Amino acid sequence: MKKNLFFWLIPFFLVIAGFLILFFSAQEMSLTMDELAHTPAGFSYLYKKDFRLNPEHPPLVKDLAAIPLMFLNLNFPENHDSWQTGVNNQWWFGNQFIFKSGNDADKIIFWSRIPMMLLTVFFWLFAYFWSKKIIGEKYALIVLLLAVFSPTILAHGNLVTTDIGASLGFLLATYFWLEFLKKPGAKNIIFAGVVLGFSLLLKFSLILLVPMLGIITIAYFWAAEKKYREWMKYIFQGAIVLCVALLLIIWPIYYVHTLNYPQEKQIADTQEILASGPMKFLKNATVWLAGIPPLRPLVHYGLGLLMATQRVGAGNTVYFLGNVSNAGWKHYFPAVYLLKEPLAFYILAFVLLIIMAGLILKSGMFCCKERIQKIKKWLAENIDIFSLLTIIGIYWITSVLGNLNIGVRHVLPVIVPTYIFIIFLLKRIKERLSSKTAKKMLFGFVSLILAWYLGSSLFAFPHYIPYFNELGQGTKNGYKYVVDSNYDWGQDLKRLQGFVEKNNIEKIKVDYFGGDDVGYRLGEKWEKFDPQSGPQSGWIAVSGTLLQGGRGTPTKDFNQPTGYYNWLNNYQTISRAGYSIFIYKID
């Protein structure tokens, strides 16, 4: 009884601790860049049932964030040009709605983030639930500890963005697909379809579930040695799952969200949004299909998918390791991931992988005549782990091949599957150790690593967005390697406001990157300036993303202005707002 109570209380307290960290670390955070688009868009979906804003992301996460806002009696600027005539003017409308329509911006920011924190809690609990089924309660607690105190998850778990939703969607859809494969009854078919449908409405990157689940299914059939008729039966049932997802989940939800979106505006918006896109046939087909009323909901979903695909291919202007480019780097995500997760975890993973590799080689698994049968047996017994490895593999491949190098958050879906796999290795290694001394040494090593991991995460509070590990010279110096949502996403403008008030500054020039509004925070104390106009004097505050972008070295094919902030290299910052806004006083 006491043991059961222990294994119930520990996850409870871990999750509560994680929620409190999310809650209190959000209190001084300004509106971050993507929240400026997502929060007002979600409110417009529920309030107006009109999906003209932010179609490049599905609606569910934004809907969730907007639910508390429906009770705040907010002013909706529906007569503003950004709503009336604009084509996806999400940033302009977002600023108008939050900061310029008489609404309390901090109330909107606070209440829209609460559902995101609850979503993150559910993500942690589901990760624990699945881990417990794979590796048992004791080891699942380690996975939960790693997930709850992951600086990357804590950085984005309280923001109105789609990244945590995507991470949850990959786990949920994969888990229920496996339940369908193992027990293909009517109940599990419906569950798999419903969960897949909702997952595809969390973020467009979840379209990767289609090839992922296909690979998992083939591996499962091969390992279980299914016969031809069984293959046909599963293919038919899988088609039912996809139909449930598309027709019973995606279509009705998009139908409700486009009820008051005028058809003629949807057609015109679709045409303009896709005008510069490379896929002419798909563009023309999407515009034509948008004119067929019953298909409008699915066409709008398809539009968002096309927008997301084009954006991944096109890329963004990014600072990385001293250079500026909009073409992307193949080593961007591996490097940023290596710098942004606690070093303690990498040491744990490296040691366990080396030990396991030695054990496998010693067993002769890959050199004996029966290796195919052994691999089949392993797959049959560990299809859940194989599925998590499939998520990790495909997501890493697509991330590395894409050009959207704007933050480690874009590989957030691989973080928890990686935790589960590494702790799975820990369990297997311990099971193979026969010596009590060796087991004690392993226990001591893991305990020290977890203490280090926990300490590095707690020490970063409340600044999780700019967190960098020891390889990245710590949080203070992470901006030297990479910025944007890895370091500076606009989260520190309220801290700059506090600095200005505390130091009685009458005028300060601000070059701000983020979703918040400088005029709303600083009023008449804010002075505009053109960063490319040369050296400035007086009080100056520059966001790290803009600062590094203005003094990075351009790559050979990059032809935009750079180097315009190099003159600041001659001056020392006198302070920072948080970590991300650099403050100078120049006479």
Coordinates of C-alpha atoms in Angstrom, one line a residue:
M1 CA 0.0 0.0 0.0
K2 CA 2.8 2.4 1.0
K3 CA 4.7 1.6 -2.2
N4 CA 1.6 2.3 -4.4
L5 CA 1.0 5.6 -2.5
F6 CA 4.6 6.5 -3.2
F7 CA 4.3 5.9 -6.9
W8 CA 1.1 7.9 -7.0
L9 CA 2.4 10.9 -5.0
I10 CA 5.8 11.3 -6.7
P11 CA 4.3 12.0 -10.2
F12 CA 1.7 14.2 -8.6
F13 CA 4.3 16.4 -6.9
L14 CA 6.6 16.4 -10.0
V15 CA 3.7 17.6 -12.2
I16 CA 2.6 20.2 -9.6
A17 CA 6.2 21.5 -9.4
G18 CA 6.3 21.7 -13.2
F19 CA 3.1 23.6 -13.3
L20 CA 4.2 26.1 -10.7
I21 CA 7.5 26.7 -12.6
L22 CA 5.5 27.4 -15.8
F23 CA 3.1 29.7 -13.9
F24 CA 5.6 31.8 -12.1
S25 CA 8.1 32.0 -14.9
A26 CA 5.4 33.4 -17.1
Q27 CA 4.5 36.3 -14.8
E28 CA 7.1 38.8 -16.0
M29 CA 7.2 37.5 -19.6
S30 CA 6.0 39.9 -22.3
L31 CA 4.0 38.7 -25.3
T32 CA 6.4 36.6 -27.5
M33 CA 6.5 36.7 -31.3
D34 CA 4.1 33.9 -32.3
E35 CA 1.6 34.7 -29.5
L36 CA 0.9 38.0 -31.3
A37 CA -0.6 36.0 -34.1
H38 CA -2.0 32.9 -32.4
T39 CA -3.9 34.4 -29.5
P40 CA -6.1 36.9 -31.5
A41 CA -6.6 34.3 -34.2
G42 CA -7.9 31.8 -31.7
F43 CA -10.3 34.4 -30.2
S44 CA -11.5 35.3 -33.8
Y45 CA -12.3 31.6 -34.4
L46 CA -14.5 31.3 -31.4
Y47 CA -16.0 34.8 -31.4
K48 CA -16.6 35.2 -35.1
K49 CA -16.4 31.6 -36.5
D50 CA -14.1 33.0 -39.2
F51 CA -10.7 31.4 -40.1
R52 CA -9.2 34.2 -42.1
L53 CA -6.3 34.7 -39.7
N54 CA -3.2 32.4 -39.3
P55 CA -4.4 29.6 -41.6
E56 CA -0.8 28.2 -41.7
H57 CA -1.5 26.6 -38.3
P58 CA -4.6 24.3 -37.5
P59 CA -7.0 25.7 -34.9
L60 CA -7.1 23.5 -31.9
V61 CA -4.3 24.9 -29.8
K62 CA -5.4 28.5 -30.5
D63 CA -9.0 27.6 -29.7
L64 CA -7.9 26.2 -26.4
A65 CA -5.9 29.4 -25.5
A66 CA -8.9 31.5 -26.5
I67 CA -11.5 29.8 -24.2
P68 CA -10.8 32.0 -21.1
L69 CA -10.8 35.1 -23.3
M70 CA -14.5 34.5 -24.2
F71 CA -15.3 35.6 -20.6
L72 CA -13.4 38.8 -20.5
N73 CA -15.8 41.1 -22.5
L74 CA -13.0 42.1 -25.0
N75 CA -13.3 44.6 -27.8
F76 CA -12.9 43.0 -31.2
P77 CA -11.7 45.5 -33.9
E78 CA -13.7 44.1 -36.7
N79 CA -13.9 47.4 -38.6
H80 CA -10.1 47.7 -38.8
D81 CA -8.5 47.2 -42.2
S82 CA -6.4 44.3 -41.0
W83 CA -9.7 42.4 -40.5
Q84 CA -11.9 43.8 -43.2
T85 CA -9.7 43.9 -46.3
G86 CA -6.3 42.5 -45.2
V87 CA -5.1 39.1 -46.4
N88 CA -3.9 37.1 -43.3
N89 CA -2.8 40.4 -41.6
Q90 CA -2.4 38.4 -38.4
W91 CA 0.5 40.5 -36.9
W92 CA -1.2 43.8 -37.6
F93 CA -4.6 42.6 -36.4
G94 CA -3.0 41.0 -33.3
N95 CA -1.3 44.2 -32.3
Q96 CA -4.6 46.1 -32.8
F97 CA -6.7 43.6 -30.8
I98 CA -4.3 43.2 -27.9
F99 CA -2.8 46.7 -27.5
K100 CA -4.9 49.3 -29.3
S101 CA -8.5 48.4 -28.8
G102 CA -9.0 49.3 -25.2
N103 CA -8.3 45.8 -23.9
D104 CA -6.1 44.9 -20.9
A105 CA -3.1 43.4 -22.7
D106 CA -1.8 41.7 -19.6
K107 CA -5.1 40.1 -18.8
I108 CA -5.2 38.6 -22.4
I109 CA -1.7 37.4 -22.1
F110 CA -2.2 35.8 -18.6
W111 CA -5.5 34.0 -19.3
S112 CA -4.5 32.7 -22.8
R113 CA -1.5 31.1 -21.3
I114 CA -3.3 29.1 -18.6
P115 CA -4.7 26.5 -21.0
M116 CA -1.2 26.1 -22.5
M117 CA 0.2 25.2 -19.1
L118 CA -2.7 22.7 -18.5
L119 CA -1.9 21.2 -21.9
T120 CA 1.7 20.8 -20.9
V121 CA 0.6 19.1 -17.7
F122 CA -1.5 16.6 -19.8
F123 CA 1.6 16.1 -22.1
W124 CA 3.7 15.2 -19.0
L125 CA 1.1 12.9 -17.6
F126 CA 0.6 11.0 -20.9
A127 CA 4.3 10.6 -21.3
Y128 CA 4.4 9.1 -17.8
F129 CA 1.4 6.9 -18.6
W130 CA 3.0 5.4 -21.8
S131 CA 6.4 5.2 -20.2
K132 CA 5.0 3.2 -17.3
K133 CA 3.5 0.7 -19.8
I134 CA 6.8 0.3 -21.6
I135 CA 9.4 0.3 -18.8
G136 CA 7.5 0.2 -15.5
E137 CA 6.7 2.7 -12.8
K138 CA 10.1 3.2 -11.4
Y139 CA 11.8 4.1 -14.7
A140 CA 8.8 6.1 -15.9
L141 CA 9.4 8.4 -12.9
I142 CA 12.8 9.2 -14.3
V143 CA 11.2 10.0 -17.7
L144 CA 8.7 12.2 -16.0
L145 CA 11.4 14.0 -14.0
L146 CA 13.4 14.6 -17.3
A147 CA 10.3 15.9 -19.1
V148 CA 9.0 18.1 -16.2
F149 CA 12.4 19.8 -15.8
S150 CA 13.4 20.0 -19.5
P151 CA 14.4 23.7 -20.0
T152 CA 13.1 23.4 -23.6
I153 CA 9.7 22.2 -22.5
L154 CA 9.5 24.7 -19.7
A155 CA 10.5 27.5 -22.2
H156 CA 7.5 26.8 -24.4
G157 CA 5.0 25.0 -22.1
N158 CA 3.4 28.3 -21.0
L159 CA 3.2 30.1 -24.4
V160 CA 0.4 30.2 -26.9
T161 CA 2.2 28.3 -29.6
T162 CA 1.7 24.9 -31.3
D163 CA 4.9 23.2 -30.2
I164 CA 3.7 21.4 -27.1
G165 CA 0.5 20.5 -28.9
A166 CA 2.6 18.9 -31.7
S167 CA 4.7 17.0 -29.2
L168 CA 1.6 15.6 -27.5
G169 CA -0.1 14.8 -30.8
F170 CA 2.8 12.6 -32.0
L171 CA 2.6 10.6 -28.7
L172 CA -1.2 10.3 -28.6
A173 CA -1.6 9.3 -32.3
T174 CA 1.2 6.8 -32.2
Y175 CA 0.0 5.2 -28.9
F176 CA -3.6 4.7 -30.1
W177 CA -2.4 3.5 -33.5
L178 CA -0.4 0.8 -31.7
E179 CA -3.5 -0.1 -29.7
F180 CA -5.3 -0.5 -33.0
L181 CA -2.5 -2.7 -34.5
K182 CA -2.4 -4.9 -31.4
K183 CA -6.2 -5.3 -31.0
P184 CA -7.9 -4.2 -34.2
G185 CA -11.5 -4.2 -33.0
A186 CA -14.1 -1.5 -33.8
K187 CA -13.4 0.4 -30.6
N188 CA -9.7 0.8 -31.2
I189 CA -10.3 1.6 -34.9
I190 CA -12.6 4.5 -33.9
F191 CA -10.2 5.6 -31.1
A192 CA -7.3 5.6 -33.5
G193 CA -9.2 7.6 -36.1
V194 CA -10.5 10.2 -33.6
V195 CA -7.1 10.7 -32.0
L196 CA -5.4 10.9 -35.4
G197 CA -7.9 13.5 -36.5
F198 CA -7.4 15.7 -33.4
S199 CA -3.7 15.3 -33.7
L200 CA -3.7 16.5 -37.3
L201 CA -5.5 19.7 -36.0
L202 CA -2.6 20.5 -33.5
K203 CA 0.1 21.4 -36.0
F204 CA 0.7 20.7 -39.7
S205 CA 4.0 18.9 -39.0
L206 CA 1.8 16.1 -37.7
I207 CA 1.1 15.2 -41.3
L208 CA 4.4 13.3 -40.8
L209 CA 2.3 10.8 -38.9
V210 CA 1.1 9.3 -42.2
P211 CA 4.6 7.9 -43.2
M212 CA 5.5 7.3 -39.6
L213 CA 2.5 5.1 -38.9
G214 CA 3.0 3.4 -42.2
I215 CA 6.6 2.4 -41.3
I216 CA 5.4 1.3 -37.8
T217 CA 2.7 -0.9 -39.4
I218 CA 5.0 -2.5 -41.9
A219 CA 7.5 -3.3 -39.1
Y220 CA 4.8 -4.7 -36.9
F221 CA 3.5 -7.0 -39.6
W222 CA 6.9 -8.1 -40.5
A223 CA 7.8 -8.9 -36.9
A224 CA 4.5 -10.6 -36.2
E225 CA 4.7 -12.5 -39.5
K226 CA 1.2 -11.5 -40.6
K227 CA -0.3 -13.3 -43.6
Y228 CA -1.6 -11.7 -46.8
R229 CA -5.2 -11.7 -45.8
E230 CA -4.4 -10.1 -42.5
W231 CA -2.5 -7.4 -44.4
M232 CA -5.5 -6.6 -46.6
K233 CA -7.7 -6.5 -43.5
Y234 CA -5.4 -4.0 -41.8
I235 CA -5.1 -1.9 -44.9
F236 CA -8.9 -1.7 -45.1
Q237 CA -9.2 -0.9 -41.4
G238 CA -6.4 1.7 -41.7
A239 CA -8.4 3.4 -44.4
I240 CA -11.4 3.6 -42.0
V241 CA -9.1 5.2 -39.5
L242 CA -8.1 7.9 -42.0
C243 CA -11.7 8.5 -43.0
V244 CA -12.7 8.9 -39.4
A245 CA -9.9 11.4 -39.0
L246 CA -10.7 13.4 -42.1
L247 CA -14.5 13.3 -42.4
L248 CA -15.6 13.0 -38.8
I249 CA -13.0 15.2 -37.1
I250 CA -11.2 17.6 -39.5
W251 CA -14.1 18.4 -41.8
P252 CA -16.6 19.3 -39.0
I253 CA -14.1 21.3 -37.0
Y254 CA -13.0 23.3 -40.0
Y255 CA -16.7 23.7 -41.1
V256 CA -17.5 25.4 -37.8
H257 CA -14.4 27.6 -38.0
T258 CA -15.4 28.8 -41.5
L259 CA -19.1 29.3 -41.0
N260 CA -18.8 33.1 -41.1
Y261 CA -15.8 33.3 -43.5
P262 CA -17.3 34.6 -46.7
Q263 CA -16.7 32.2 -49.6
E264 CA -15.7 35.0 -51.9
K265 CA -13.1 36.2 -49.4
Q266 CA -11.8 32.7 -48.8
I267 CA -11.3 32.3 -52.6
A268 CA -9.6 35.7 -52.9
D269 CA -7.4 35.1 -49.8
T270 CA -6.4 31.7 -51.0
Q271 CA -5.4 33.0 -54.4
E272 CA -3.3 35.8 -53.0
I273 CA -1.6 33.7 -50.3
L274 CA -0.5 31.1 -52.8
A275 CA 0.3 33.6 -55.6
S276 CA 4.1 33.3 -55.1
G277 CA 4.1 29.6 -54.4
P278 CA 6.0 27.2 -56.6
M279 CA 3.3 24.6 -56.9
K280 CA 1.2 26.1 -59.6
F281 CA -1.1 23.1 -60.2
L282 CA -1.8 22.7 -56.4
K283 CA -2.4 26.4 -56.1
N284 CA -4.9 26.5 -59.0
A285 CA -6.7 23.3 -57.7
T286 CA -6.9 24.8 -54.2
V287 CA -8.4 28.0 -55.4
W288 CA -10.9 26.2 -57.6
L289 CA -12.0 23.8 -54.9
A290 CA -12.5 26.6 -52.5
G291 CA -15.5 27.6 -54.7
I292 CA -17.2 24.3 -53.9
P293 CA -19.2 24.8 -50.6
P294 CA -19.1 21.3 -49.2
L295 CA -15.3 21.1 -49.8
R296 CA -14.4 24.5 -48.3
P297 CA -13.5 23.2 -44.8
L298 CA -11.1 20.5 -46.2
V299 CA -9.7 23.0 -48.8
H300 CA -8.9 25.5 -46.0
Y301 CA -7.1 22.7 -44.2
G302 CA -5.2 22.0 -47.4
L303 CA -4.3 25.6 -47.8
G304 CA -2.7 25.7 -44.3
L305 CA -0.7 22.5 -45.2
L306 CA 0.6 24.1 -48.4
M307 CA 1.5 27.3 -46.5
A308 CA 3.4 25.3 -43.9
T309 CA 5.2 23.2 -46.5
Q310 CA 6.2 26.3 -48.5
R311 CA 7.5 28.0 -45.4
V312 CA 9.7 25.1 -44.4
G313 CA 11.2 25.1 -47.8
A314 CA 11.6 28.9 -48.1
G315 CA 13.3 29.4 -44.7
N316 CA 13.8 32.6 -42.6
T317 CA 16.6 35.1 -42.2
V318 CA 18.6 33.6 -39.2
Y319 CA 21.7 34.3 -37.2
F320 CA 23.7 31.2 -36.4
L321 CA 27.3 30.8 -35.2
G322 CA 28.3 34.3 -36.3
N323 CA 26.7 34.1 -39.8
V324 CA 23.4 35.4 -41.2
S325 CA 21.5 33.5 -43.9
N326 CA 18.0 32.7 -45.2
A327 CA 19.0 29.5 -46.9
G328 CA 19.3 27.4 -43.7
W329 CA 22.1 25.0 -42.5
K330 CA 21.9 21.2 -42.3
H331 CA 23.7 21.2 -39.0
Y332 CA 21.5 23.9 -37.4
F333 CA 19.1 21.7 -35.5
P334 CA 21.7 19.1 -34.3
A335 CA 24.0 22.0 -33.0
V336 CA 21.2 23.9 -31.3
Y337 CA 19.7 20.8 -29.8
L338 CA 23.2 19.9 -28.4
L339 CA 23.5 23.4 -26.8
K340 CA 19.9 23.8 -25.5
E341 CA 19.3 20.6 -23.5
P342 CA 21.1 20.0 -20.2
L343 CA 24.6 18.6 -20.6
A344 CA 23.9 16.1 -17.9
F345 CA 21.4 14.3 -20.1
Y346 CA 23.8 14.0 -23.0
I347 CA 26.4 12.5 -20.6
L348 CA 23.8 10.0 -19.4
A349 CA 22.8 9.1 -23.0
F350 CA 26.3 8.8 -24.2
V351 CA 27.4 6.5 -21.4
L352 CA 24.3 4.3 -21.7
L353 CA 24.6 4.0 -25.5
I354 CA 28.3 3.0 -25.2
I355 CA 27.5 0.3 -22.6
M356 CA 24.5 -1.0 -24.6
A357 CA 26.6 -1.1 -27.8
G358 CA 29.2 -3.2 -26.0
L359 CA 26.6 -5.6 -24.6
I360 CA 25.0 -6.0 -28.1
L361 CA 28.4 -6.7 -29.7
K362 CA 29.2 -9.1 -27.0
S363 CA 26.0 -11.0 -27.5
G364 CA 26.7 -11.4 -31.2
M365 CA 23.2 -10.4 -32.2
F366 CA 24.3 -8.9 -35.5
C367 CA 26.7 -11.6 -36.6
C368 CA 24.9 -14.9 -35.9
K369 CA 22.8 -16.8 -38.5
E370 CA 19.7 -16.2 -36.5
R371 CA 20.0 -12.4 -36.4
I372 CA 16.9 -11.8 -38.6
Q373 CA 14.8 -13.9 -36.2
K374 CA 16.4 -12.1 -33.2
I375 CA 15.6 -8.7 -34.8
K376 CA 12.0 -9.8 -35.5
K377 CA 11.6 -11.0 -31.9
W378 CA 13.0 -7.7 -30.6
L379 CA 10.6 -5.8 -32.8
A380 CA 7.6 -7.9 -31.7
E381 CA 8.5 -7.4 -28.0
N382 CA 9.4 -3.7 -28.3
I383 CA 7.2 -2.3 -31.0
D384 CA 6.4 0.7 -28.7
I385 CA 10.2 1.6 -28.5
F386 CA 10.5 1.1 -32.2
S387 CA 7.6 3.5 -32.8
L388 CA 9.3 6.1 -30.6
L389 CA 12.5 5.7 -32.6
T390 CA 10.5 6.1 -35.8
I391 CA 9.2 9.4 -34.5
I392 CA 12.8 10.5 -33.6
G393 CA 14.3 9.4 -36.9
I394 CA 11.7 10.8 -39.3
Y395 CA 11.3 14.1 -37.4
W396 CA 15.1 14.6 -37.4
I397 CA 15.4 13.8 -41.1
T398 CA 12.7 16.3 -42.1
S399 CA 14.0 19.0 -39.7
V400 CA 17.6 18.7 -41.0
L401 CA 16.4 18.8 -44.6
G402 CA 14.1 21.8 -44.1
N403 CA 15.2 25.4 -44.1
L404 CA 13.1 26.8 -41.3
N405 CA 15.9 27.3 -38.8
I406 CA 14.2 29.4 -36.2
G407 CA 14.4 27.5 -33.0
V408 CA 15.0 24.2 -31.1
R409 CA 11.2 24.2 -30.5
H410 CA 10.8 22.8 -34.0
V411 CA 12.4 19.6 -32.8
L412 CA 10.5 19.5 -29.5
P413 CA 8.5 16.4 -30.5
V414 CA 11.7 14.3 -30.4
I415 CA 12.6 15.3 -26.8
V416 CA 10.3 13.0 -24.8
P417 CA 10.6 10.0 -27.1
T418 CA 14.4 10.4 -26.7
Y419 CA 14.0 10.4 -22.9
I420 CA 11.9 7.3 -23.0
F421 CA 14.4 5.4 -25.2
I422 CA 17.4 6.4 -23.1
I423 CA 15.7 5.3 -19.8
F424 CA 14.6 2.1 -21.6
L425 CA 18.3 1.4 -22.2
L426 CA 19.0 2.1 -18.5
K427 CA 16.5 -0.5 -17.5
R428 CA 17.9 -3.1 -20.0
I429 CA 21.5 -2.4 -18.9
K430 CA 20.6 -2.8 -15.2
E431 CA 18.8 -6.1 -16.0
R432 CA 22.0 -7.5 -17.6
L433 CA 24.3 -6.6 -14.7
S434 CA 24.9 -9.5 -12.4
S435 CA 27.3 -7.8 -10.0
K436 CA 25.8 -5.9 -7.0
T437 CA 28.7 -3.6 -7.1
A438 CA 28.1 -2.7 -10.7
K439 CA 24.5 -2.1 -10.0
K440 CA 25.4 0.2 -7.1
M441 CA 27.8 2.1 -9.3
L442 CA 25.2 2.5 -12.0
F443 CA 22.7 3.7 -9.4
G444 CA 25.2 6.3 -8.0
F445 CA 26.1 7.5 -11.5
V446 CA 22.5 8.0 -12.5
S447 CA 21.6 9.7 -9.2
L448 CA 24.4 12.2 -9.7
I449 CA 23.4 12.9 -13.3
L450 CA 19.8 13.4 -12.3
A451 CA 20.8 15.8 -9.5
W452 CA 22.9 17.8 -12.0
Y453 CA 20.1 17.8 -14.5
L454 CA 17.6 19.0 -11.9
G455 CA 20.0 21.7 -10.6
S456 CA 20.7 23.1 -14.0
S457 CA 17.0 23.4 -14.7
L458 CA 16.1 25.0 -11.4
F459 CA 19.0 27.4 -11.5
A460 CA 17.7 28.7 -14.9
F461 CA 14.4 29.8 -13.4
P462 CA 12.6 31.9 -14.6
H463 CA 14.6 32.4 -17.8
Y464 CA 14.0 29.2 -19.8
I465 CA 13.8 30.6 -23.3
P466 CA 17.4 31.8 -23.2
Y467 CA 18.7 28.7 -21.4
F468 CA 21.9 27.2 -22.8
N469 CA 24.0 24.4 -21.3
E470 CA 27.7 24.4 -20.4
L471 CA 28.7 23.6 -24.0
G472 CA 27.0 26.9 -25.0
Q473 CA 28.8 28.8 -22.2
G474 CA 25.6 29.0 -20.2
T475 CA 22.5 31.2 -20.5
K476 CA 24.4 34.5 -20.3
N477 CA 26.4 33.7 -23.5
G478 CA 24.0 31.7 -25.5
Y479 CA 23.2 34.6 -27.8
K480 CA 26.7 34.3 -29.3
Y481 CA 25.6 31.0 -31.0
V482 CA 22.0 31.5 -32.0
V483 CA 19.0 33.7 -31.2
D484 CA 15.4 34.0 -32.3
S485 CA 13.1 31.7 -30.2
N486 CA 16.2 30.0 -28.8
Y487 CA 17.2 33.1 -26.9
D488 CA 15.2 36.2 -27.6
W489 CA 11.6 36.0 -28.7
G490 CA 10.5 39.3 -27.2
Q491 CA 9.9 37.9 -23.7
D492 CA 11.7 40.7 -21.8
L493 CA 10.0 43.9 -22.8
K494 CA 8.2 44.2 -19.5
R495 CA 11.6 43.8 -17.8
L496 CA 12.9 46.7 -19.9
Q497 CA 9.9 48.7 -18.8
G498 CA 10.9 48.0 -15.2
F499 CA 14.5 49.0 -15.8
V500 CA 13.4 52.3 -17.4
E501 CA 11.1 53.1 -14.5
K502 CA 13.7 52.2 -11.9
N503 CA 16.4 54.3 -13.4
N504 CA 14.1 57.3 -14.2
I505 CA 15.0 57.3 -17.9
E506 CA 13.2 60.0 -19.8
K507 CA 14.0 58.8 -23.4
I508 CA 15.4 55.5 -24.7
K509 CA 15.9 54.3 -28.2
V510 CA 14.5 50.7 -28.6
D511 CA 15.0 48.2 -31.4
Y512 CA 12.6 45.4 -30.2
F513 CA 12.0 41.9 -31.6
G514 CA 8.9 40.2 -30.3
G515 CA 5.1 40.2 -30.1
D516 CA 4.7 42.9 -27.4
D517 CA 4.2 46.6 -28.1
V518 CA 7.0 49.1 -27.1
G519 CA 4.6 52.1 -27.1
Y520 CA 2.1 50.3 -24.9
R521 CA 4.9 49.5 -22.3
L522 CA 7.0 52.7 -22.5
G523 CA 4.7 55.4 -23.7
E524 CA 6.4 58.7 -24.5
K525 CA 9.7 57.4 -23.1
W526 CA 10.2 55.3 -26.2
E527 CA 12.1 56.9 -29.1
K528 CA 12.2 55.3 -32.5
F529 CA 15.4 55.0 -34.5
D530 CA 16.5 53.3 -37.7
P531 CA 19.2 50.7 -36.8
Q532 CA 20.8 51.1 -40.3
S533 CA 21.2 54.9 -39.9
G534 CA 24.6 54.5 -38.1
P535 CA 25.9 55.1 -34.6
Q536 CA 23.4 56.5 -32.0
S537 CA 23.8 58.2 -28.6
G538 CA 21.9 58.2 -25.3
W539 CA 20.1 55.3 -23.8
I540 CA 19.7 52.4 -26.3
A541 CA 18.1 49.0 -26.0
V542 CA 18.4 46.4 -28.7
S543 CA 16.9 42.9 -28.7
G544 CA 19.5 40.1 -29.1
T545 CA 17.9 38.7 -32.3
L546 CA 18.2 42.1 -34.0
L547 CA 21.6 42.9 -32.5
Q548 CA 23.1 39.6 -33.7
G549 CA 21.4 39.8 -37.1
G550 CA 22.8 43.3 -37.5
R551 CA 26.4 42.3 -36.8
G552 CA 26.6 38.8 -38.2
T553 CA 28.7 37.9 -41.3
P554 CA 26.5 37.2 -44.3
T555 CA 26.8 33.9 -46.2
K556 CA 27.9 34.2 -49.8
D557 CA 24.3 34.0 -51.2
F558 CA 22.8 36.4 -48.7
N559 CA 22.3 39.9 -50.1
Q560 CA 20.4 41.8 -47.4
P561 CA 22.0 44.6 -45.3
T562 CA 24.2 43.4 -42.5
G563 CA 26.9 44.8 -40.3
Y564 CA 24.9 47.9 -39.3
Y565 CA 25.3 47.1 -35.5
N566 CA 29.1 46.5 -35.6
W567 CA 29.6 49.9 -34.2
L568 CA 28.1 48.7 -30.9
N569 CA 31.1 46.3 -30.6
N570 CA 33.0 49.3 -29.3
Y571 CA 30.8 49.7 -26.3
Q572 CA 29.9 47.6 -23.2
T573 CA 26.4 46.9 -22.2
I574 CA 25.6 48.5 -18.8
S575 CA 22.7 46.1 -18.2
R576 CA 20.2 43.7 -19.8
A577 CA 16.5 43.4 -19.5
G578 CA 16.3 39.7 -18.6
Y579 CA 18.9 38.2 -20.8
S580 CA 17.6 39.1 -24.2
I581 CA 17.5 42.9 -24.4
F582 CA 20.9 44.6 -24.4
I583 CA 21.0 48.1 -22.8
Y584 CA 23.7 50.7 -23.6
K585 CA 24.3 54.3 -22.5
I586 CA 26.4 56.1 -25.1
D587 CA 27.5 59.8 -24.6

